[in-house]
Amino acid sequence: MGRNEPVVAEVFGLYERFGDSDYIGEPVSQIEHMSQAAQCAMAEGFDDEVVLAAFFHDIGHICAEGAENMGGLGVVSHERLGADYLRSAGFSERMARLVEYHVQAKRYLTLREPGYYERLSEASRRTLEYQGGVMSEAEADAFEQDPLCEVSLRMRQWDEMAKERHVPLIDLGLLKEKALRLLAA
């Protein structure tokens, strides 16, 4: 067994333990949501880091036992907790930042994209308050300068789309292989 197999087993083990849990106010489970987000990234031809970031984007909800709750809608600062967890597991800074930025992207889009807020699910609208609310113009201008802004915005769109019922799960073995390759690089 290589040195990265235990890391991958631990990270994916979270989904085996908690993946069937309800996805906080949505009609799908945690694992269904993550699977659909990763499938969207793959369908659009994104690289393995982005595919895994899409899969892991809400890992902060399941890796931080005992963390503060957003009124029954998941974990406060789950984006930061998830990113920090992935960094400590040895994943790239780019992947961790994409996980961290999916909430910033929601805050950005509520400011800059007309009608975006109205398209959010009720749960996403309610959590926005815990996540800093709508971005200010200055925050949005700064976010636009980040090299990961565009892919973060795309990832946010996948997050919103990844709430469909009865979509077959992605092959987790495929994602584990991607994770092992990235950790070995």
Coordinates of N, CA, C and O in Angstrom, one line a residue, residues 37-178:
A37 N -22.2 17.2 -8.7 CA -21.3 18.3 -9.0 C -20.0 17.8 -9.7 O -19.6 18.5 -10.7
A38 N -19.4 16.7 -9.3 CA -18.3 16.2 -10.0 C -18.6 15.8 -11.4 O -17.8 16.0 -12.3
Q39 N -19.8 15.2 -11.6 CA -20.2 14.8 -13.0 C -20.3 16.0 -13.9 O -19.9 15.9 -15.1
C40 N -20.8 17.1 -13.3 CA -20.9 18.3 -14.1 C -19.5 18.8 -14.6 O -19.3 19.1 -15.7
A41 N -18.5 18.8 -13.6 CA -17.2 19.2 -14.0 C -16.5 18.3 -15.0 O -15.9 18.8 -16.0
M42 N -16.8 17.0 -14.9 CA -16.2 16.0 -15.9 C -16.9 16.2 -17.2 O -16.2 16.2 -18.3
A43 N -18.2 16.4 -17.2 CA -18.9 16.6 -18.5 C -18.4 17.8 -19.3 O -18.4 17.9 -20.5
E44 N -17.9 18.8 -18.5 CA -17.4 20.0 -19.2 C -15.9 20.0 -19.5 O -15.3 21.0 -19.9
G45 N -15.3 18.8 -19.2 CA -13.9 18.6 -19.5 C -12.9 19.3 -18.6 O -11.7 19.5 -19.0
F46 N -13.2 19.6 -17.4 CA -12.3 20.2 -16.5 C -11.3 19.1 -16.0 O -11.5 17.9 -16.0
D47 N -10.1 19.7 -15.5 CA -9.1 18.8 -15.0 C -9.4 18.1 -13.7 O -10.4 18.5 -13.1
D48 N -8.6 17.2 -13.3 CA -8.9 16.3 -12.1 C -9.0 17.2 -10.9 O -9.8 16.8 -10.0
E49 N -8.2 18.2 -10.7 CA -8.3 19.1 -9.5 C -9.6 19.7 -9.4 O -10.2 19.8 -8.3
V50 N -10.1 20.2 -10.5 CA -11.5 20.8 -10.5 C -12.6 19.8 -10.3 O -13.5 20.1 -9.5
V51 N -12.4 18.7 -10.9 CA -13.4 17.6 -10.7 C -13.5 17.2 -9.2 O -14.6 17.1 -8.6
L52 N -12.3 17.0 -8.6 CA -12.3 16.7 -7.2 C -12.8 17.8 -6.3 O -13.4 17.6 -5.3
A53 N -12.4 19.0 -6.7 CA -12.9 20.2 -5.9 C -14.4 20.2 -5.9 O -15.1 20.5 -4.9
A54 N -15.0 20.0 -7.1 CA -16.4 19.9 -7.2 C -17.0 18.8 -6.3 O -18.0 19.0 -5.6
F55 N -16.4 17.7 -6.3 CA -16.8 16.6 -5.5 C -16.7 16.9 -4.0 O -17.6 16.7 -3.2
F56 N -15.6 17.6 -3.6 CA -15.3 17.9 -2.2 C -15.8 19.2 -1.7 O -15.6 19.6 -0.6
H57 N -16.5 20.0 -2.6 CA -16.8 21.4 -2.2 C -17.6 21.5 -0.9 O -17.4 22.5 -0.2
D58 N -18.4 20.5 -0.5 CA -19.1 20.6 0.8 C -18.6 19.6 1.8 O -19.3 19.3 2.8
I59 N -17.3 19.2 1.7 CA -16.8 18.2 2.6 C -16.7 18.8 4.1 O -16.8 18.1 5.0
G60 N -16.7 20.1 4.2 CA -16.7 20.8 5.5 C -17.9 20.5 6.3 O -17.9 20.6 7.5
H61 N -19.0 20.1 5.6 CA -20.2 19.7 6.4 C -20.0 18.3 7.1 O -20.8 18.1 8.1
I62 N -19.1 17.5 6.6 CA -19.0 16.2 7.1 C -17.7 15.9 7.8 O -17.5 14.8 8.4
C63 N -16.7 16.8 7.7 CA -15.4 16.5 8.3 C -15.2 17.2 9.6 O -14.2 17.0 10.3
A64 N -16.1 18.0 10.0 CA -15.9 18.9 11.2 C -17.0 18.6 12.2 O -17.9 19.3 12.4
E65 N -16.8 17.4 12.9 CA -17.8 17.0 13.9 C -17.8 18.1 15.0 O -16.7 18.5 15.4
G66 N -19.0 18.4 15.4 CA -19.1 19.3 16.6 C -19.0 20.8 16.2 O -19.0 21.7 17.1
A67 N -18.8 21.1 14.9 CA -18.7 22.5 14.5 C -20.0 23.2 14.6 O -21.1 22.6 14.7
E68 N -20.0 24.6 14.7 CA -21.2 25.4 14.8 C -22.1 25.2 13.6 O -21.6 25.1 12.5
N69 N -23.4 25.2 13.9 CA -24.4 24.9 12.9 C -25.1 26.1 12.4 O -25.3 27.1 13.2
M70 N -25.5 26.2 11.1 CA -26.2 27.3 10.5 C -27.7 27.1 10.7 O -28.4 26.8 9.7
G71 N -28.2 27.0 11.9 CA -29.7 26.9 12.1 C -30.2 25.6 11.4 O -31.3 25.7 10.8
G72 N -29.5 24.5 11.5 CA -30.0 23.3 10.9 C -29.7 23.1 9.5 O -30.1 22.2 8.8
L73 N -28.9 24.0 8.9 CA -28.6 24.0 7.5 C -27.1 23.8 7.2 O -26.6 24.3 6.3
G74 N -26.5 23.0 8.0 CA -25.1 22.7 7.8 C -24.2 23.4 8.7 O -24.6 24.1 9.7
V75 N -22.9 23.3 8.4 CA -21.8 23.8 9.3 C -21.4 25.2 8.9 O -21.2 25.5 7.7
V76 N -21.3 26.1 9.9 CA -20.8 27.5 9.7 C -19.3 27.4 9.2 O -18.6 26.6 9.7
S77 N -19.0 28.2 8.2 CA -17.7 28.2 7.6 C -17.2 26.9 7.0 O -16.1 26.5 7.0
H78 N -18.2 26.1 6.6 CA -17.9 24.8 6.0 C -16.9 24.8 4.9 O -16.1 23.9 4.7
E79 N -16.9 25.9 4.1 CA -16.0 26.1 3.0 C -14.6 26.2 3.5 O -13.7 25.6 2.9
R80 N -14.3 26.9 4.6 CA -13.0 27.1 5.1 C -12.5 25.8 5.8 O -11.4 25.3 5.6
L81 N -13.5 25.2 6.6 CA -13.1 23.9 7.3 C -12.8 22.8 6.3 O -11.9 22.1 6.5
G82 N -13.6 22.8 5.2 CA -13.3 21.8 4.2 C -12.0 22.0 3.5 O -11.2 21.1 3.2
A83 N -11.7 23.3 3.1 CA -10.4 23.6 2.5 C -9.3 23.3 3.4 O -8.3 22.7 2.9
D84 N -9.4 23.6 4.7 CA -8.3 23.3 5.6 C -8.1 21.8 5.8 O -6.9 21.3 5.8
Y85 N -9.2 21.1 5.8 CA -9.1 19.6 5.9 C -8.4 19.0 4.7 O -7.5 18.2 4.8
L86 N -8.7 19.5 3.5 CA -8.1 19.0 2.3 C -6.6 19.4 2.2 O -5.7 18.6 1.8
R87 N -6.2 20.6 2.7 CA -4.8 21.0 2.7 C -4.1 20.1 3.7 O -3.0 19.6 3.3
S88 N -4.6 19.8 4.8 CA -3.9 19.0 5.8 C -3.8 17.5 5.3 O -2.9 16.8 5.7
A89 N -4.7 17.1 4.4 CA -4.6 15.8 3.8 C -3.6 15.7 2.7 O -3.3 14.6 2.2
G90 N -3.1 16.9 2.3 CA -2.0 16.9 1.3 C -2.5 17.3 -0.1 O -1.7 17.2 -1.1
F91 N -3.7 17.7 -0.3 CA -4.2 18.1 -1.6 C -3.7 19.5 -1.9 O -3.3 20.3 -1.0
S92 N -3.8 19.9 -3.1 CA -3.2 21.1 -3.6 C -3.9 22.4 -3.1 O -5.1 22.3 -2.8
E93 N -3.1 23.5 -3.0 CA -3.7 24.7 -2.7 C -4.8 25.2 -3.6 O -5.8 25.7 -3.2
R94 N -4.6 24.9 -4.9 CA -5.6 25.2 -5.9 C -6.9 24.5 -5.6 O -8.0 25.2 -5.6
M95 N -6.9 23.2 -5.3 CA -8.1 22.5 -5.0 C -8.7 23.1 -3.7 O -10.0 23.3 -3.7
A96 N -7.9 23.3 -2.7 CA -8.5 23.8 -1.4 C -9.1 25.2 -1.6 O -10.2 25.4 -1.1
R97 N -8.5 26.0 -2.4 CA -9.1 27.4 -2.7 C -10.4 27.3 -3.5 O -11.3 28.0 -3.2
L98 N -10.5 26.4 -4.4 CA -11.7 26.2 -5.1 C -12.8 25.8 -4.2 O -14.0 26.3 -4.3
V99 N -12.5 24.9 -3.2 CA -13.5 24.5 -2.2 C -13.9 25.7 -1.4 O -15.1 26.0 -1.2
E100 N -12.9 26.4 -1.0 CA -13.2 27.6 -0.1 C -14.0 28.7 -0.9 O -14.8 29.3 -0.3
Y101 N -13.7 28.8 -2.2 CA -14.3 29.9 -2.9 C -15.8 29.6 -3.3 O -16.5 30.5 -3.8
H102 N -16.3 28.4 -3.2 CA -17.7 28.2 -3.7 C -18.7 29.0 -2.9 O -19.7 29.4 -3.5
V103 N -18.4 29.4 -1.7 CA -19.3 30.3 -1.0 C -19.1 31.7 -1.4 O -20.1 32.5 -1.6
Q104 N -17.8 32.1 -1.6 CA -17.6 33.5 -2.1 C -18.3 33.7 -3.5 O -18.8 34.7 -3.8
A105 N -18.3 32.6 -4.3 CA -18.9 32.7 -5.6 C -20.4 32.9 -5.5 O -21.0 33.7 -6.2
K106 N -21.0 32.3 -4.5 CA -22.5 32.6 -4.3 C -22.7 34.0 -3.9 O -23.6 34.7 -4.4
R107 N -21.9 34.5 -3.0 CA -22.0 35.9 -2.5 C -21.8 36.9 -3.7 O -22.5 37.8 -3.8
Y108 N -20.8 36.5 -4.5 CA -20.5 37.3 -5.7 C -21.7 37.3 -6.7 O -22.2 38.4 -7.2
L109 N -22.2 36.2 -7.0 CA -23.3 36.1 -8.0 C -24.6 36.7 -7.5 O -25.3 37.3 -8.4
T110 N -24.8 36.7 -6.2 CA -26.0 37.4 -5.7 C -25.9 38.9 -6.0 O -26.9 39.6 -6.1
L111 N -24.7 39.4 -6.0 CA -24.5 40.9 -6.3 C -24.5 41.1 -7.8 O -25.2 42.0 -8.3
R112 N -23.8 40.3 -8.6 CA -23.5 40.7 -10.0 C -24.4 40.0 -11.0 O -24.5 40.5 -12.2
E113 N -25.1 39.0 -10.7 CA -25.9 38.3 -11.7 C -27.4 38.5 -11.4 O -28.0 37.9 -10.5
P114 N -28.1 39.3 -12.2 CA -29.5 39.6 -12.0 C -30.3 38.3 -12.0 O -30.1 37.4 -12.8
G115 N -31.2 38.1 -11.0 CA -32.0 37.0 -10.9 C -31.4 35.8 -10.2 O -32.1 34.8 -9.9
Y116 N -30.1 35.9 -9.9 CA -29.4 34.7 -9.3 C -30.0 34.4 -7.9 O -30.3 33.2 -7.6
Y117 N -30.2 35.4 -7.1 CA -30.7 35.1 -5.7 C -32.1 34.4 -5.8 O -32.4 33.5 -5.1
E118 N -32.9 34.8 -6.7 CA -34.3 34.2 -6.9 C -34.2 32.8 -7.3 O -35.1 32.0 -7.0
R119 N -33.1 32.4 -8.0 CA -33.0 31.0 -8.5 C -32.4 30.1 -7.4 O -32.4 28.9 -7.6
L120 N -31.9 30.7 -6.4 CA -31.3 29.8 -5.3 C -32.4 29.1 -4.6 O -33.5 29.5 -4.5
S121 N -32.0 27.9 -4.1 CA -33.0 27.1 -3.3 C -33.2 27.9 -2.0 O -32.4 28.7 -1.6
E122 N -34.3 27.5 -1.3 CA -34.6 28.2 0.0 C -33.4 28.0 1.0 O -33.1 28.9 1.7
A123 N -32.9 26.8 1.0 CA -31.8 26.5 1.9 C -30.6 27.4 1.6 O -29.9 27.9 2.5
S124 N -30.2 27.5 0.3 CA -29.1 28.4 -0.1 C -29.3 29.8 0.2 O -28.4 30.6 0.6
R125 N -30.6 30.3 0.1 CA -30.9 31.7 0.5 C -30.7 31.9 2.0 O -30.1 32.9 2.4
R126 N -31.2 30.9 2.8 CA -31.0 31.0 4.2 C -29.6 31.0 4.7 O -29.2 31.7 5.6
T127 N -28.8 30.1 4.1 CA -27.4 30.0 4.5 C -26.6 31.2 4.1 O -25.6 31.6 4.7
L128 N -27.0 32.0 3.1 CA -26.3 33.2 2.6 C -26.1 34.1 3.8 O -25.0 34.8 3.9
E129 N -27.1 34.3 4.6 CA -27.0 35.2 5.8 C -25.8 34.8 6.7 O -25.1 35.7 7.2
Y130 N -25.6 33.5 6.9 CA -24.5 33.0 7.7 C -23.1 33.1 7.0 O -22.1 33.1 7.7
Q131 N -23.2 33.3 5.7 CA -21.9 33.3 4.9 C -21.4 34.7 4.5 O -20.6 34.8 3.7
G132 N -22.0 35.7 5.2 CA -21.5 37.0 4.9 C -22.4 37.8 4.1 O -22.2 39.0 3.8
G133 N -23.5 37.3 3.6 CA -24.5 38.0 2.8 C -23.9 38.3 1.4 O -22.9 37.8 1.0
V134 N -24.6 39.2 0.7 CA -24.2 39.6 -0.6 C -22.9 40.3 -0.5 O -22.7 41.1 0.4
M135 N -22.0 40.1 -1.5 CA -20.7 40.8 -1.5 C -20.9 42.3 -1.7 O -21.8 42.7 -2.4
S136 N -19.9 43.0 -1.2 CA -19.9 44.5 -1.5 C -19.2 44.6 -2.9 O -18.6 43.7 -3.4
E137 N -19.4 45.8 -3.5 CA -18.7 46.1 -4.7 C -17.2 45.9 -4.6 O -16.6 45.3 -5.6
A138 N -16.6 46.3 -3.6 CA -15.2 46.2 -3.4 C -14.8 44.8 -3.3 O -13.8 44.4 -3.9
E139 N -15.5 44.0 -2.5 CA -15.2 42.5 -2.4 C -15.3 41.9 -3.8 O -14.5 41.0 -4.2
A140 N -16.4 42.2 -4.5 CA -16.6 41.6 -5.9 C -15.5 42.0 -6.8 O -15.0 41.2 -7.6
D141 N -15.1 43.3 -6.8 CA -14.0 43.7 -7.7 C -12.7 43.0 -7.4 O -12.0 42.5 -8.3
A142 N -12.4 42.7 -6.1 CA -11.2 42.0 -5.7 C -11.3 40.5 -6.1 O -10.4 39.9 -6.6
F143 N -12.5 39.9 -5.9 CA -12.7 38.5 -6.3 C -12.5 38.3 -7.8 O -11.9 37.3 -8.2
E144 N -12.9 39.3 -8.6 CA -12.7 39.2 -10.1 C -11.3 39.2 -10.5 O -10.9 38.7 -11.5
Q145 N -10.4 39.7 -9.6 CA -9.0 39.7 -9.9 C -8.3 38.3 -9.6 O -7.2 38.1 -10.0
D146 N -9.0 37.5 -8.9 CA -8.4 36.2 -8.5 C -8.3 35.3 -9.7 O -9.3 35.2 -10.4
P147 N -7.2 34.6 -10.0 CA -7.1 33.7 -11.1 C -8.1 32.6 -11.1 O -8.4 32.0 -12.1
L148 N -8.6 32.2 -9.9 CA -9.6 31.2 -9.8 C -11.1 31.6 -9.8 O -12.0 30.8 -9.7
C149 N -11.3 32.9 -10.1 CA -12.6 33.4 -10.1 C -13.5 32.7 -11.1 O -14.6 32.3 -10.7
E150 N -13.1 32.6 -12.3 CA -14.0 32.1 -13.3 C -14.4 30.6 -13.1 O -15.6 30.3 -13.2
V151 N -13.4 29.8 -12.7 CA -13.8 28.4 -12.4 C -14.6 28.3 -11.1 O -15.4 27.4 -11.0
S152 N -14.3 29.2 -10.2 CA -15.1 29.2 -9.0 C -16.6 29.5 -9.3 O -17.5 28.9 -8.7
L153 N -16.8 30.4 -10.2 CA -18.2 30.8 -10.6 C -18.9 29.6 -11.3 O -20.0 29.3 -11.1
R154 N -18.1 28.9 -12.1 CA -18.6 27.7 -12.8 C -19.0 26.6 -11.8 O -20.0 26.0 -11.8
M155 N -18.1 26.5 -10.8 CA -18.3 25.5 -9.8 C -19.6 25.8 -9.0 O -20.3 24.9 -8.6
R156 N -19.8 27.1 -8.7 CA -21.0 27.5 -8.0 C -22.3 27.1 -8.8 O -23.3 26.6 -8.3
Q157 N -22.2 27.2 -10.1 CA -23.3 26.8 -11.0 C -23.6 25.3 -10.8 O -24.7 24.9 -10.8
W158 N -22.5 24.5 -10.8 CA -22.6 23.1 -10.7 C -23.3 22.8 -9.3 O -24.1 21.9 -9.2
D159 N -22.9 23.5 -8.3 CA -23.4 23.3 -6.9 C -24.9 23.5 -7.0 O -25.7 22.7 -6.4
E160 N -25.4 24.5 -7.7 CA -26.8 24.8 -7.8 C -27.5 23.7 -8.6 O -28.7 23.4 -8.3
M161 N -26.9 23.2 -9.6 CA -27.5 22.2 -10.5 C -27.5 20.8 -9.8 O -28.4 20.0 -10.2
A162 N -26.6 20.6 -8.9 CA -26.4 19.2 -8.3 C -27.4 18.9 -7.2 O -27.0 18.5 -6.1
K163 N -28.7 19.0 -7.5 CA -29.7 18.8 -6.5 C -30.9 18.0 -7.2 O -32.0 18.1 -6.7
E164 N -30.6 17.2 -8.2 CA -31.6 16.4 -8.9 C -31.8 15.1 -8.3 O -30.8 14.4 -7.9
R165 N -33.0 14.6 -8.2 CA -33.3 13.3 -7.6 C -33.0 12.2 -8.6 O -33.2 12.4 -9.8
H166 N -32.6 11.0 -8.2 CA -32.5 9.8 -9.0 C -31.5 9.9 -10.0 O -31.6 9.3 -11.1
V167 N -30.4 10.6 -9.8 CA -29.3 10.6 -10.8 C -28.3 9.5 -10.3 O -27.9 9.6 -9.1
P168 N -27.9 8.6 -11.1 CA -26.9 7.6 -10.6 C -25.6 8.2 -10.1 O -25.2 9.2 -10.7
L169 N -25.1 7.6 -9.1 CA -23.8 8.1 -8.5 C -22.7 7.8 -9.5 O -22.6 6.9 -10.2
I170 N -21.7 8.7 -9.4 CA -20.4 8.6 -10.1 C -19.7 7.4 -9.5 O -19.9 7.0 -8.3
D171 N -18.8 6.8 -10.3 CA -18.0 5.7 -9.8 C -16.9 6.3 -8.8 O -16.0 7.0 -9.3
L172 N -17.1 6.0 -7.5 CA -16.1 6.6 -6.6 C -14.7 6.0 -6.8 O -13.7 6.7 -6.5
G173 N -14.6 4.8 -7.4 CA -13.3 4.3 -7.7 C -12.5 5.2 -8.7 O -11.3 5.4 -8.5
L174 N -13.2 5.8 -9.6 CA -12.7 6.7 -10.6 C -12.1 8.0 -9.8 O -11.0 8.4 -10.1
L175 N -12.9 8.5 -8.9 CA -12.5 9.7 -8.1 C -11.3 9.4 -7.2 O -10.4 10.2 -7.1
K176 N -11.3 8.2 -6.6 CA -10.2 7.8 -5.8 C -8.9 7.7 -6.6 O -7.9 8.1 -6.1
E177 N -9.0 7.2 -7.8 CA -7.8 7.1 -8.7 C -7.3 8.5 -9.0 O -6.1 8.8 -9.0
K178 N -8.2 9.4 -9.3 CA -7.8 10.8 -9.6 C -7.1 11.4 -8.3 O -6.1 12.1 -8.4

